[in-house]
Amino acid sequence: MKLIWSPEMALKAHIDTVKTCENFQESDDAEMISAMAGGWNPNFIIEAWSSGSEITTSIGLNIAARHSGARYVCILENERSRSEYIAAVKKHGSPVPELMVGEAKEVMERLPEVEFMVVDGGRKDLYELFRVAKLSHRGAVLLCKGATQRHMAGFRWDMVVGKKARLVRSVIIPVGQGVNIGYVKENREYERSSSRNYSRWITRIDRKTGEEHVFRG
């Protein structure tokens, strides 16, 4: 079973986000991301928020998660960032989602397979977050915010996900500071090779004698 796009869910999430964020000066990227999160109808949504960033994306993802029934987790860099995030969310009357604080690898190891993931391009552990994320066998939609900023010029999805996933398509949407979107599927060849026991026993039959010879490969 793979991720299936639902226009109805996308529209519901988009409309509710527009209504909720109507007082924000710039919320186009939040509205688009919310519609995408709702439309793909994922089981699990991750956001990695960066201190000083706008809060509209979180509001939109919360709305999308509510419509789809998805689990939504926001990853924060430290306790200071956590306090800042909670204050910003509560200021705008949005519910605080499930929060996790810590290093990228340590946090991601405690989380299940992700199907929709948004990472702020301002995070120092940007590449690490995507690299260590466990991607769903149904496929995953990955988004990196800030795609048009100078420091993001060399960002490439194939370098981020490596051999564990196959990049199906990608696009940069010029909303906000740019959103780089990658749709990936599991790389079955990689999964088979990584799970193979290389210290295996190999059997060979001597055609002349009929004897069976067993040795370690």
Coordinates of C-alpha atoms in Angstrom, one line a residue:
M1 CA 0.0 0.0 0.0
K2 CA 1.3 3.5 -0.9
L3 CA 0.5 7.1 0.0
I4 CA -2.6 8.1 -1.9
W5 CA -3.5 11.7 -2.7
S6 CA -6.9 13.0 -1.4
P7 CA -8.0 16.3 -3.0
E8 CA -10.9 16.5 -0.5
M9 CA -8.6 16.3 2.5
A10 CA -6.2 18.7 1.0
L11 CA -9.0 21.3 0.5
K12 CA -10.3 20.9 4.0
A13 CA -6.8 21.5 5.5
H14 CA -6.1 24.4 3.2
I15 CA -9.4 26.2 3.9
D16 CA -9.0 25.8 7.7
T17 CA -5.4 27.0 7.6
V18 CA -6.4 30.1 5.5
K19 CA -9.1 30.9 8.1
T20 CA -6.8 30.4 11.1
C21 CA -3.8 32.3 9.6
E22 CA -5.8 35.2 8.0
N23 CA -4.2 37.7 10.3
F24 CA -0.6 36.7 9.4
Q25 CA 1.1 38.8 6.7
E26 CA 2.8 35.8 5.1
S27 CA 1.2 32.4 5.3
D28 CA 1.2 31.1 1.7
D29 CA 3.8 28.5 2.4
A30 CA 1.9 27.3 5.5
E31 CA -1.3 27.0 3.6
M32 CA 0.4 25.0 0.8
I33 CA 2.2 22.7 3.3
S34 CA -1.0 22.2 5.3
A35 CA -2.9 21.2 2.1
M36 CA -0.1 18.8 1.1
A37 CA 0.0 17.2 4.6
G38 CA -3.8 16.8 4.5
G39 CA -3.9 15.6 0.9
W40 CA -1.3 12.9 1.3
N41 CA -3.2 11.7 4.4
P42 CA -0.1 10.4 6.3
N43 CA -0.1 8.4 9.5
F44 CA 2.8 10.3 10.9
I45 CA 4.0 13.9 10.5
I46 CA 7.3 15.4 11.7
E47 CA 8.3 19.0 11.8
A48 CA 11.8 20.2 12.8
W49 CA 11.3 23.8 13.9
S50 CA 14.1 26.4 14.2
S51 CA 14.3 29.1 16.8
G52 CA 13.2 32.5 15.4
S53 CA 11.1 30.9 12.6
E54 CA 7.5 31.8 11.9
I55 CA 4.9 29.6 13.6
T56 CA 2.3 29.4 10.7
T57 CA 3.7 26.1 9.3
S58 CA 3.1 24.4 12.7
I59 CA -0.4 25.8 12.9
G60 CA -1.1 24.4 9.4
L61 CA 0.4 21.0 10.2
N62 CA -1.7 20.8 13.4
I63 CA -4.8 21.4 11.3
A64 CA -3.8 18.8 8.7
A65 CA -3.0 16.2 11.4
R66 CA -6.4 16.8 13.0
H67 CA -8.2 16.2 9.7
S68 CA -6.2 13.1 8.8
G69 CA -5.9 11.7 12.3
A70 CA -2.1 11.6 12.0
R71 CA 0.4 11.7 14.8
Y72 CA 2.2 15.0 14.7
V73 CA 5.6 15.6 16.4
C74 CA 7.6 18.8 16.4
I75 CA 11.4 18.4 17.1
L76 CA 13.1 21.3 18.9
E77 CA 16.8 21.9 19.3
N78 CA 17.0 22.8 23.0
E79 CA 14.9 23.9 26.0
R80 CA 15.1 27.6 25.0
S81 CA 13.7 26.8 21.6
R82 CA 11.0 24.7 23.2
S83 CA 9.9 27.6 25.5
E84 CA 9.9 30.0 22.5
Y85 CA 7.9 27.5 20.4
I86 CA 5.2 26.9 23.1
A87 CA 4.8 30.6 23.7
A88 CA 4.4 31.3 19.9
V89 CA 1.8 28.5 19.5
K90 CA -0.2 29.5 22.5
K91 CA -0.2 33.2 21.5
H92 CA -2.1 32.3 18.4
G93 CA -4.5 30.0 20.1
S94 CA -3.3 26.8 18.5
P95 CA -2.9 23.6 20.4
V96 CA 0.6 22.5 21.3
P97 CA 1.6 19.3 19.5
E98 CA 3.7 16.5 20.8
L99 CA 7.2 17.9 21.4
M100 CA 10.6 16.3 21.4
V101 CA 13.9 18.0 22.3
G102 CA 17.4 16.7 21.6
E103 CA 20.0 15.8 19.1
A104 CA 18.8 14.7 15.7
K105 CA 20.0 11.1 15.8
E106 CA 18.9 10.5 19.4
V107 CA 15.4 11.9 18.7
M108 CA 14.8 10.2 15.3
E109 CA 15.8 6.8 16.7
R110 CA 12.8 7.0 19.1
L111 CA 10.3 7.8 16.3
P112 CA 8.5 5.4 13.9
E113 CA 8.6 5.6 10.1
V114 CA 7.7 9.0 8.8
E115 CA 5.5 9.7 5.9
F116 CA 5.5 13.5 5.9
M117 CA 8.4 15.6 7.2
V118 CA 9.1 19.3 7.2
V119 CA 12.5 20.7 8.2
D120 CA 13.3 24.4 8.6
G121 CA 16.3 25.2 6.4
G122 CA 17.8 27.3 9.3
R123 CA 18.5 24.3 11.4
K124 CA 22.2 23.3 11.7
D125 CA 21.3 19.6 11.8
L126 CA 19.2 19.9 8.6
Y127 CA 21.0 17.1 6.7
E128 CA 21.3 14.8 9.7
L129 CA 17.6 15.0 10.4
F130 CA 16.7 13.8 6.9
R131 CA 19.6 11.3 6.8
V132 CA 18.6 9.4 10.0
A133 CA 14.9 9.6 9.5
K134 CA 13.2 6.2 9.1
L135 CA 11.1 6.5 6.0
S136 CA 7.8 4.7 5.5
H137 CA 7.5 1.7 3.2
R138 CA 4.5 3.5 1.8
G139 CA 6.7 6.3 0.6
A140 CA 7.4 9.7 2.1
V141 CA 7.0 13.4 1.3
L142 CA 10.0 15.4 2.5
L143 CA 10.0 19.2 2.6
C144 CA 12.8 21.7 3.3
K145 CA 11.9 25.3 4.0
G146 CA 14.1 28.1 2.9
A147 CA 15.0 26.6 -0.5
T148 CA 15.7 30.0 -2.1
Q149 CA 18.1 31.2 0.6
R150 CA 21.8 31.4 -0.4
H151 CA 23.0 28.8 2.1
M152 CA 20.6 26.2 0.5
A153 CA 22.1 26.5 -3.0
G154 CA 23.8 23.1 -2.8
F155 CA 20.9 21.2 -1.3
R156 CA 20.2 17.9 -3.1
W157 CA 17.7 15.2 -2.1
D158 CA 19.8 12.3 -3.5
M159 CA 22.7 13.4 -1.2
V160 CA 20.3 13.7 1.8
V161 CA 18.5 10.4 1.6
G162 CA 21.4 8.4 0.1
K163 CA 20.8 4.8 -0.9
K164 CA 18.1 4.0 1.6
A165 CA 15.4 5.7 -0.6
R166 CA 14.8 6.4 -4.3
L167 CA 13.9 9.9 -5.3
V168 CA 10.8 9.8 -7.5
R169 CA 10.4 13.5 -8.1
S170 CA 11.3 16.9 -6.6
V171 CA 10.3 20.5 -7.1
I172 CA 11.0 23.9 -5.6
I173 CA 7.9 26.0 -4.9
P174 CA 8.6 29.8 -4.7
V175 CA 6.4 30.5 -1.7
G176 CA 7.7 32.2 1.4
Q177 CA 11.5 31.7 1.3
G178 CA 11.0 28.7 -1.0
V179 CA 10.0 25.1 -0.3
N180 CA 12.0 22.2 -1.7
I181 CA 9.8 19.1 -2.0
G182 CA 11.0 15.6 -2.5
Y183 CA 8.8 12.5 -2.9
V184 CA 10.8 9.3 -2.2
K185 CA 10.1 5.6 -2.1
E186 CA 12.0 2.8 -0.3
N187 CA 15.0 1.4 -2.2
R188 CA 14.2 -2.3 -2.1
E189 CA 17.6 -3.3 -3.5
Y190 CA 19.3 -1.4 -0.6
E191 CA 17.0 -3.0 2.0
R192 CA 17.9 -6.4 0.7
S193 CA 21.6 -5.8 0.6
S194 CA 21.7 -4.1 4.0
S195 CA 19.8 -7.0 5.7
R196 CA 21.8 -9.7 4.0
N197 CA 24.0 -11.8 6.2
Y198 CA 27.4 -11.5 4.5
S199 CA 28.9 -14.2 6.7
R200 CA 26.8 -16.9 5.2
W201 CA 27.4 -20.6 4.4
I202 CA 27.8 -21.5 0.8
T203 CA 27.3 -25.0 -0.6
R204 CA 29.0 -26.5 -3.6
I205 CA 28.6 -30.0 -5.1
D206 CA 31.6 -31.7 -6.7
R207 CA 30.2 -33.0 -10.0
K208 CA 32.8 -35.8 -10.2
T209 CA 32.5 -37.3 -6.8
G210 CA 29.0 -36.0 -5.8
E211 CA 30.5 -34.8 -2.5
E212 CA 29.0 -31.7 -0.8
H213 CA 31.5 -29.0 0.3
V214 CA 30.3 -26.3 2.7
F215 CA 32.4 -23.2 3.3
R216 CA 31.8 -19.7 4.7
G217 CA 31.4 -16.9 2.2

